[in-house]
Every structure is written in structure tokens, then in C-alpha cells.
PDB file of C-alpha atoms and ligand atoms in Angstrom:
ATOM      1  CA  MET A  10     144.425 118.658   5.906  1.00 92.00           C
ATOM      2  CA  ILE A  11     142.907 115.554   7.489  1.00 96.00           C
ATOM      3  CA  ILE A  12     142.913 112.493   5.256  1.00 97.00           C
ATOM      4  CA  ILE A  13     141.742 108.931   5.848  1.00 98.00           C
ATOM      5  CA  PHE A  14     143.006 105.947   3.860  1.00 98.00           C
ATOM      6  CA  LEU A  15     140.370 103.237   3.596  1.00 97.00           C
ATOM      7  CA  GLY A  16     140.746  99.797   1.998  1.00 96.00           C
ATOM      8  CA  PRO A  17     141.265  96.105   2.691  1.00 96.00           C
ATOM      9  CA  PRO A  18     144.408  94.839   4.418  1.00 93.00           C
ATOM     10  CA  GLY A  19     147.058  94.656   1.695  1.00 90.00           C
ATOM     11  CA  SER A  20     145.487  97.386  -0.441  1.00 93.00           C
ATOM     12  CA  GLY A  21     148.657  99.472  -0.201  1.00 91.00           C
ATOM     13  CA  LYS A  22     147.169 102.019   2.240  1.00 93.00           C
ATOM     14  CA  GLY A  23     150.293 102.123   4.372  1.00 92.00           C
ATOM     15  CA  THR A  24     152.598 102.586   1.378  1.00 91.00           C
ATOM     16  CA  GLN A  25     150.554 105.374  -0.192  1.00 95.00           C
ATOM     17  CA  ALA A  26     149.703 107.067   3.107  1.00 96.00           C
ATOM     18  CA  SER A  27     153.368 107.251   4.053  1.00 93.00           C
ATOM     19  CA  LYS A  28     154.293 108.810   0.673  1.00 94.00           C
ATOM     20  CA  MET A  29     151.574 111.443   1.135  1.00 95.00           C
ATOM     21  CA  ALA A  30     152.577 112.193   4.703  1.00 96.00           C
ATOM     22  CA  LYS A  31     156.106 112.934   3.458  1.00 94.00           C
ATOM     23  CA  GLN A  32     154.841 115.044   0.581  1.00 93.00           C
ATOM     24  CA  PHE A  33     152.600 117.196   2.811  1.00 94.00           C
ATOM     25  CA  SER A  34     154.930 117.039   5.860  1.00 95.00           C
ATOM     26  CA  ILE A  35     152.144 115.925   8.150  1.00 97.00           C
ATOM     27  CA  PRO A  36     152.153 112.973  10.581  1.00 97.00           C
ATOM     28  CA  LEU A  37     151.032 109.533   9.502  1.00 97.00           C
ATOM     29  CA  ILE A  38     148.991 107.812  12.190  1.00 97.00           C
ATOM     30  CA  SER A  39     148.742 104.060  11.657  1.00 96.00           C
ATOM     31  CA  THR A  40     146.853 102.194  14.376  1.00 97.00           C
ATOM     32  CA  GLY A  41     148.477  98.931  13.177  1.00 94.00           C
ATOM     33  CA  ASP A  42     151.980 100.409  13.671  1.00 93.00           C
ATOM     34  CA  ILE A  43     151.056 101.892  17.062  1.00 95.00           C
ATOM     35  CA  LEU A  44     149.614  98.566  18.220  1.00 96.00           C
ATOM     36  CA  ARG A  45     152.655  96.593  16.962  1.00 93.00           C
ATOM     37  CA  GLU A  46     154.875  99.000  18.897  1.00 93.00           C
ATOM     38  CA  GLU A  47     152.793  98.393  22.044  1.00 96.00           C
ATOM     39  CA  VAL A  48     153.107  94.632  21.491  1.00 95.00           C
ATOM     40  CA  SER A  49     156.894  94.890  21.172  1.00 92.00           C
ATOM     41  CA  LYS A  50     157.030  96.925  24.412  1.00 96.00           C
ATOM     42  CA  ALA A  51     154.781  94.332  26.100  1.00 96.00           C
ATOM     43  CA  SER A  52     152.691  97.160  27.540  1.00 96.00           C
ATOM     44  CA  VAL A  53     149.272  96.472  29.088  1.00 95.00           C
ATOM     45  CA  LEU A  54     147.609  97.526  25.829  1.00 96.00           C
ATOM     46  CA  GLY A  55     150.132  95.528  23.782  1.00 96.00           C
ATOM     47  CA  LEU A  56     149.560  92.328  25.750  1.00 96.00           C
ATOM     48  CA  LYS A  57     145.808  92.734  25.347  1.00 96.00           C
ATOM     49  CA  ALA A  58     146.015  93.579  21.620  1.00 97.00           C
ATOM     50  CA  GLN A  59     148.461  90.799  20.692  1.00 95.00           C
ATOM     51  CA  ASP A  60     145.907  88.007  20.911  1.00 94.00           C
ATOM     52  CA  PHE A  61     143.427  89.767  18.613  1.00 96.00           C
ATOM     53  CA  MET A  62     146.128  90.763  16.146  1.00 95.00           C
ATOM     54  CA  THR A  63     147.679  87.310  15.818  1.00 92.00           C
ATOM     55  CA  LYS A  64     144.239  85.876  15.065  1.00 92.00           C
ATOM     56  CA  GLY A  65     143.574  88.620  12.507  1.00 93.00           C
ATOM     57  CA  GLN A  66     140.704  90.015  14.580  1.00 95.00           C
ATOM     58  CA  LEU A  67     140.026  93.635  15.433  1.00 97.00           C
ATOM     59  CA  VAL A  68     141.286  95.055  18.708  1.00 97.00           C
ATOM     60  CA  PRO A  69     138.269  96.333  20.736  1.00 97.00           C
ATOM     61  CA  ASP A  70     136.934  99.717  19.616  1.00 97.00           C
ATOM     62  CA  ALA A  71     137.469 101.373  23.003  1.00 96.00           C
ATOM     63  CA  ASP A  72     141.214 100.650  22.905  1.00 96.00           C
ATOM     64  CA  VAL A  73     141.888 101.949  19.409  1.00 97.00           C
ATOM     65  CA  VAL A  74     139.559 104.929  19.825  1.00 97.00           C
ATOM     66  CA  GLY A  75     141.519 105.872  22.971  1.00 95.00           C
ATOM     67  CA  ILE A  76     144.795 105.765  21.002  1.00 95.00           C
ATOM     68  CA  ILE A  77     143.424 108.087  18.319  1.00 96.00           C
ATOM     69  CA  GLN A  78     141.724 110.506  20.720  1.00 95.00           C
ATOM     70  CA  ASN A  79     145.063 111.086  22.442  1.00 94.00           C
ATOM     71  CA  ARG A  80     147.208 111.124  19.321  1.00 95.00           C
ATOM     72  CA  VAL A  81     145.240 113.720  17.319  1.00 95.00           C
ATOM     73  CA  LYS A  82     145.459 116.215  20.204  1.00 93.00           C
ATOM     74  CA  ASN A  83     149.254 116.355  19.822  1.00 94.00           C
ATOM     75  CA  SER A  84     150.628 119.641  18.551  1.00 94.00           C
ATOM     76  CA  ASP A  85     152.257 117.925  15.539  1.00 96.00           C
ATOM     77  CA  CYS A  86     148.731 117.264  14.222  1.00 96.00           C
ATOM     78  CA  ALA A  87     147.855 120.975  14.121  1.00 93.00           C
ATOM     79  CA  GLY A  88     148.664 121.248  10.400  1.00 93.00           C
ATOM     80  CA  GLY A  89     146.779 118.059   9.568  1.00 96.00           C
ATOM     81  CA  PHE A  90     147.385 114.315   9.647  1.00 97.00           C
ATOM     82  CA  ILE A  91     146.768 111.095   7.762  1.00 98.00           C
ATOM     83  CA  LEU A  92     144.990 108.097   9.251  1.00 98.00           C
ATOM     84  CA  ASP A  93     145.940 104.617   8.027  1.00 97.00           C
ATOM     85  CA  GLY A  94     143.923 101.658   9.334  1.00 97.00           C
ATOM     86  CA  PHE A  95     141.495 103.786  11.361  1.00 98.00           C
ATOM     87  CA  PRO A  96     138.512 103.892  11.434  1.00 98.00           C
ATOM     88  CA  ARG A  97     137.669 100.243  10.736  1.00 98.00           C
ATOM     89  CA  THR A  98     134.163 100.039  12.243  1.00 98.00           C
ATOM     90  CA  SER A  99     131.175 102.380  12.283  1.00 97.00           C
ATOM     91  CA  VAL A 100     131.628 102.891  16.046  1.00 98.00           C
ATOM     92  CA  GLN A 101     135.207 104.076  15.367  1.00 98.00           C
ATOM     93  CA  ALA A 102     133.992 106.402  12.589  1.00 98.00           C
ATOM     94  CA  GLN A 103     131.382 107.949  14.896  1.00 97.00           C
ATOM     95  CA  GLU A 104     133.906 108.374  17.698  1.00 97.00           C
ATOM     96  CA  LEU A 105     136.319 110.006  15.257  1.00 97.00           C
ATOM     97  CA  ASP A 106     133.588 112.458  14.225  1.00 97.00           C
ATOM     98  CA  LYS A 107     133.054 113.334  17.896  1.00 96.00           C
ATOM     99  CA  ALA A 108     136.788 113.833  18.466  1.00 95.00           C
ATOM    100  CA  MET A 109     136.994 116.081  15.384  1.00 96.00           C
ATOM    101  CA  LYS A 110     133.985 118.115  16.554  1.00 95.00           C
ATOM    102  CA  ASP A 111     135.586 118.605  19.985  1.00 93.00           C
ATOM    103  CA  LEU A 112     138.739 119.895  18.276  1.00 93.00           C
ATOM    104  CA  ASN A 113     136.694 122.035  15.869  1.00 94.00           C
ATOM    105  CA  ARG A 114     138.157 120.240  12.890  1.00 95.00           C
ATOM    106  CA  GLU A 115     136.867 118.278   9.946  1.00 95.00           C
ATOM    107  CA  ILE A 116     137.954 115.323   7.826  1.00 97.00           C
ATOM    108  CA  ASP A 117     138.751 116.592   4.314  1.00 96.00           C
ATOM    109  CA  THR A 118     139.086 113.529   2.121  1.00 97.00           C
ATOM    110  CA  VAL A 119     138.725 109.771   2.389  1.00 98.00           C
ATOM    111  CA  VAL A 120     140.879 107.903  -0.143  1.00 98.00           C
ATOM    112  CA  PHE A 121     139.324 104.504  -0.788  1.00 97.00           C
ATOM    113  CA  LEU A 122     141.731 101.978  -2.344  1.00 97.00           C
ATOM    114  CA  ASP A 123     139.471  99.467  -4.034  1.00 95.00           C
ATOM    115  CA  VAL A 124     141.310  96.146  -4.481  1.00 94.00           C
ATOM    116  CA  ALA A 125     140.178  92.645  -5.503  1.00 93.00           C
ATOM    117  CA  GLN A 126     140.467  89.792  -3.019  1.00 91.00           C
ATOM    118  CA  ASP A 127     143.020  87.762  -5.050  1.00 92.00           C
ATOM    119  CA  VAL A 128     145.320  90.811  -5.275  1.00 93.00           C
ATOM    120  CA  VAL A 129     145.077  91.350  -1.530  1.00 93.00           C
ATOM    121  CA  ILE A 130     145.924  87.699  -0.794  1.00 93.00           C
ATOM    122  CA  ASP A 131     148.947  87.865  -3.110  1.00 93.00           C
ATOM    123  CA  ARG A 132     150.203  91.116  -1.556  1.00 93.00           C
ATOM    124  CA  ASN A 133     149.782  90.023   2.046  1.00 94.00           C
ATOM    125  CA  SER A 134     151.259  86.554   1.654  1.00 95.00           C
ATOM    126  CA  ASN A 135     154.342  87.880  -0.171  1.00 95.00           C
ATOM    127  CA  ARG A 136     154.871  90.838   2.159  1.00 94.00           C
ATOM    128  CA  ARG A 137     158.053  90.939   4.215  1.00 96.00           C
ATOM    129  CA  VAL A 138     158.850  93.644   6.754  1.00 94.00           C
ATOM    130  CA  CYS A 139     162.163  94.898   8.140  1.00 95.00           C
ATOM    131  CA  ARG A 140     162.484  94.208  11.844  1.00 92.00           C
ATOM    132  CA  LYS A 141     164.572  97.367  12.326  1.00 93.00           C
ATOM    133  CA  CYS A 142     163.036 100.135  10.163  1.00 91.00           C
ATOM    134  CA  GLN A 143     159.648  98.562   9.221  1.00 88.00           C
ATOM    135  CA  ALA A 144     160.278  99.034   5.456  1.00 90.00           C
ATOM    136  CA  THR A 145     158.075  96.656   3.470  1.00 90.00           C
ATOM    137  CA  TYR A 146     158.918  94.429   0.483  1.00 93.00           C
ATOM    138  CA  HIS A 147     156.996  92.164  -1.855  1.00 92.00           C
ATOM    139  CA  LEU A 148     158.849  88.942  -2.682  1.00 95.00           C
ATOM    140  CA  LYS A 149     157.850  89.096  -6.390  1.00 92.00           C
ATOM    141  CA  TYR A 150     157.241  92.772  -7.257  1.00 88.00           C
ATOM    142  CA  ALA A 151     159.502  94.662  -4.840  1.00 90.00           C
ATOM    143  CA  PRO A 152     162.061  92.137  -3.564  1.00 95.00           C
ATOM    144  CA  PRO A 153     165.059  93.153  -1.452  1.00 97.00           C
ATOM    145  CA  LYS A 154     168.421  93.210  -3.273  1.00 97.00           C
ATOM    146  CA  THR A 155     169.800  90.589  -0.863  1.00 96.00           C
ATOM    147  CA  ALA A 156     167.469  87.814   0.283  1.00 95.00           C
ATOM    148  CA  ASN A 157     165.939  88.485   3.725  1.00 95.00           C
ATOM    149  CA  LYS A 158     167.908  91.746   4.245  1.00 97.00           C
ATOM    150  CA  CYS A 159     166.533  95.271   4.182  1.00 97.00           C
ATOM    151  CA  ASP A 160     167.983  97.456   1.358  1.00 97.00           C
ATOM    152  CA  LYS A 161     167.783 100.549   3.573  1.00 95.00           C
ATOM    153  CA  CYS A 162     169.269  99.430   6.891  1.00 97.00           C
ATOM    154  CA  GLU A 163     170.360  95.788   6.392  1.00 96.00           C
ATOM    155  CA  GLY A 164     167.915  94.709   9.107  1.00 96.00           C
ATOM    156  CA  ASP A 165     166.428  91.200   8.945  1.00 97.00           C
ATOM    157  CA  LEU A 166     163.157  90.782   7.094  1.00 97.00           C
ATOM    158  CA  PHE A 167     160.302  88.799   8.607  1.00 95.00           C
ATOM    159  CA  GLN A 168     156.757  87.775   7.781  1.00 95.00           C
ATOM    160  CA  ARG A 169     154.102  89.365   9.984  1.00 91.00           C
ATOM    161  CA  PRO A 170     152.368  86.637  12.019  1.00 89.00           C
ATOM    162  CA  ASP A 171     149.009  87.860  10.650  1.00 90.00           C
ATOM    163  CA  ASP A 172     150.204  87.481   7.030  1.00 93.00           C
ATOM    164  CA  ILE A 173     149.694  83.692   6.923  1.00 91.00           C
ATOM    165  CA  PRO A 174     146.902  82.419   4.606  1.00 89.00           C
ATOM    166  CA  ALA A 175     144.224  81.539   7.219  1.00 89.00           C
ATOM    167  CA  THR A 176     144.675  84.868   9.003  1.00 93.00           C
ATOM    168  CA  ILE A 177     144.724  86.854   5.759  1.00 93.00           C
ATOM    169  CA  ALA A 178     141.336  85.289   4.896  1.00 92.00           C
ATOM    170  CA  GLU A 179     139.985  86.184   8.366  1.00 93.00           C
ATOM    171  CA  ARG A 180     141.184  89.792   8.059  1.00 94.00           C
ATOM    172  CA  TYR A 181     139.630  90.141   4.617  1.00 94.00           C
ATOM    173  CA  GLN A 182     136.292  88.776   5.871  1.00 95.00           C
ATOM    174  CA  ILE A 183     136.329  91.254   8.771  1.00 96.00           C
ATOM    175  CA  TYR A 184     137.022  94.030   6.254  1.00 96.00           C
ATOM    176  CA  LEU A 185     133.968  92.949   4.196  1.00 96.00           C
ATOM    177  CA  ASP A 186     131.756  92.661   7.295  1.00 96.00           C
ATOM    178  CA  GLN A 187     132.800  95.771   9.213  1.00 96.00           C
ATOM    179  CA  THR A 188     135.032  98.163   7.294  1.00 96.00           C
ATOM    180  CA  LYS A 189     133.867  98.259   3.672  1.00 95.00           C
ATOM    181  CA  GLU A 190     130.567  99.899   4.665  1.00 96.00           C
ATOM    182  CA  LEU A 191     132.530 102.967   5.763  1.00 98.00           C
ATOM    183  CA  ALA A 192     132.811 103.852   2.060  1.00 96.00           C
ATOM    184  CA  THR A 193     129.077 104.631   2.280  1.00 97.00           C
ATOM    185  CA  TYR A 194     129.467 106.441   5.620  1.00 97.00           C
ATOM    186  CA  TYR A 195     132.013 108.780   3.994  1.00 98.00           C
ATOM    187  CA  LYS A 196     130.359 108.960   0.568  1.00 96.00           C
ATOM    188  CA  ASN A 197     130.493 112.767   0.421  1.00 97.00           C
ATOM    189  CA  LYS A 198     134.251 112.854   1.018  1.00 97.00           C
ATOM    190  CA  LEU A 199     135.178 109.661  -0.824  1.00 98.00           C
ATOM    191  CA  LYS A 200     137.725 109.436  -3.633  1.00 97.00           C
ATOM    192  CA  THR A 201     137.809 105.896  -4.991  1.00 97.00           C
ATOM    193  CA  ILE A 202     141.078 104.739  -6.573  1.00 97.00           C
ATOM    194  CA  ASN A 203     141.668 101.482  -8.442  1.00 96.00           C
ATOM    195  CA  GLY A 204     144.230  99.873  -6.137  1.00 95.00           C
ATOM    196  CA  ASN A 205     144.799  96.766  -8.271  1.00 95.00           C
ATOM    197  CA  ARG A 206     147.693  98.438 -10.116  1.00 93.00           C
ATOM    198  CA  SER A 207     151.337  99.284  -9.451  1.00 91.00           C
ATOM    199  CA  ILE A 208     152.447 101.525  -6.564  1.00 91.00           C
ATOM    200  CA  GLU A 209     153.475 104.242  -9.069  1.00 94.00           C
ATOM    201  CA  MET A 210     150.155 104.235 -10.942  1.00 95.00           C
ATOM    202  CA  ILE A 211     148.131 104.437  -7.738  1.00 96.00           C
ATOM    203  CA  GLU A 212     150.385 107.253  -6.492  1.00 96.00           C
ATOM    204  CA  GLU A 213     149.759 109.211  -9.713  1.00 96.00           C
ATOM    205  CA  ASP A 214     145.978 108.969  -9.249  1.00 96.00           C
ATOM    206  CA  ILE A 215     146.214 110.052  -5.615  1.00 96.00           C
ATOM    207  CA  LYS A 216     148.369 113.033  -6.584  1.00 94.00           C
ATOM    208  CA  GLU A 217     145.707 113.999  -9.136  1.00 94.00           C
ATOM    209  CA  VAL A 218     143.062 114.019  -6.362  1.00 93.00           C
ATOM    210  CA  PHE A 219     145.096 116.466  -4.256  1.00 92.00           C
ATOM    211  CA  LYS A 220     146.353 118.704  -7.066  1.00 86.00           C
TER     212      LYS A 220
HETATM  213  P1  AMP B   4     147.203  96.782   9.974  1.00 93.11           P
HETATM  214  O1  AMP B   4     148.661  97.004  10.151  1.00 93.11           O
HETATM  215  O2  AMP B   4     146.435  98.045   9.687  1.00 93.11           O
HETATM  216  O3  AMP B   4     146.892  95.688   8.969  1.00 93.11           O
HETATM  217  O4  AMP B   4     146.643  96.274  11.396  1.00 93.11           O
HETATM  218  C1  AMP B   4     147.123  95.076  11.972  1.00 93.11           C
HETATM  219  C2  AMP B   4     146.160  94.607  13.054  1.00 93.11           C
HETATM  220  O5  AMP B   4     146.086  95.592  14.093  1.00 93.11           O
HETATM  221  C3  AMP B   4     144.714  94.402  12.616  1.00 93.11           C
HETATM  222  O6  AMP B   4     144.493  93.152  11.998  1.00 93.11           O
HETATM  223  C4  AMP B   4     143.987  94.527  13.954  1.00 93.11           C
HETATM  224  O7  AMP B   4     144.154  93.378  14.748  1.00 93.11           O
HETATM  225  C5  AMP B   4     144.769  95.668  14.626  1.00 93.11           C
HETATM  226  N1  AMP B   4     144.193  96.975  14.270  1.00 93.11           N
HETATM  227  C6  AMP B   4     144.792  97.969  13.573  1.00 93.11           C
HETATM  228  N2  AMP B   4     143.975  99.029  13.423  1.00 93.11           N
HETATM  229  C7  AMP B   4     142.820  98.693  14.056  1.00 93.11           C
HETATM  230  C8  AMP B   4     141.566  99.349  14.249  1.00 93.11           C
HETATM  231  N3  AMP B   4     141.334 100.579  13.755  1.00 93.11           N
HETATM  232  N4  AMP B   4     140.608  98.699  14.947  1.00 93.11           N
HETATM  233  C9  AMP B   4     140.820  97.483  15.464  1.00 93.11           C
HETATM  234  N5  AMP B   4     141.952  96.790  15.308  1.00 93.11           N
HETATM  235  C10 AMP B   4     142.953  97.386  14.608  1.00 93.11           C
END
């Protein structure tokens, strides 16, 4: 089972994709998480990516395509995998098709979380992330029990540097200009879900798709 989660930043892709990955016991591949890890290691790729990420811009296609080409060859992907945050451009989608063809595999379903701009701005600006275990919170709708502390591991919570208003607007514009059109590219595999609702309601609809 090979599933792509498509949607604007803050649509809840990461949250839903990680629930599905657990349910199907297949790896979740998030290019955002992989890139943040590279940044924290200060690797060559991380140092290059950091500048783009802080500004809310896309990391060059060649770099992210390289990450995915290597990752999907891993043996843990044999039973399927879920992509979160990739592809984001038509070049990335075409390169993914090539990689799948080389591996004799096919994308099954593209889950498109359709979310309004004001909802996305609210979710991103109120998002806080645990420094230790990367769990995410929403200050209004899913706050931690103790302010600024993770419920799961007591790690400190922080605001992603790309979750400030000007950068959120930039990321959303890039989504409109470069990523949204992928819904048309994948129209034969697309399952559109109304992502403006609660985590539980969206999860129910996604479960229905894969019943
Ligand atoms: P995310 O966690 O998916 O919101 O990604 C955070 C940031 O990582 C994005 O704003 C981009 O700078 C970078 N990034 C993640 N995935 C990609 C991708 N597929 N193509 C280009 N840049 C990406």
C-alpha cells in the first residue's frame, strides 16, 4: 500500500498520516521531518536546506527527490509506505513516478486534505512542537496539560521558526502556486476529504476510504 497525503501546510497531513502508518504498520516518510533532522545534525544537506525552510520556501527538487529515491528502496518499505509532504511540485511527482516504475510499484491512493486558508493560518500559528519527541499541540484545541511541556515525555515545547505569520503566508502561497495542482495530476487516485473539521472527524472519513 503506497499512500500520499496532499494538502496545504497545517492541513493535518502529518497527524493523519502518522495515525494511518500506525494502523497499517507501514513507515511514514515525511520530507519535512527528514529535513529538520538534517538541520539539527548540521549535515551538508541540513545546512543547505535550513535557509529555504526558515524562509518558508521549498528546498530544491533535486535534494528532496534524492532523499525519497533512497528512502523508498529500504526494505522496511516493502509492505508499503505513506508519504507526507512529498511530492510538492510537478517535477517531484514525475520523479516519484519514475522511482516507482523502477521498483515495479504503484501509488495506490492520494488523500487530499482540502482546508481553507483561515483554518490553516490558525492551525500553524497555534502549533507547538515537542523538542524531544516531536509530538504536536494546538494552543486552543489540543493544548498540553502543563504550559510549554509535552504530555508524553515532558520535553519543552517550541514554535517552529516557519510557523510565524509572514512565513505561514509564504508557505501557503507556494502551496497554491506549486502544490495544489497535484490534485489534478493525481485525479484518478484522489480521495478528497474536508480537512476543516476536528482530527477525529477527518480520521473517520479517512478510515472509510480504506475500509
Ligand atoms: P513540512 O514539515 O512538510 O511543513 O515541511 C517544512 C519545510 O521543509 C517546507 O516548508 C520546505 O521548506 C521543506 N520541505 C519539506 N518537504 C519538501 C518538499 N517535498 N519539497 C521541498 N521542500 C520541502
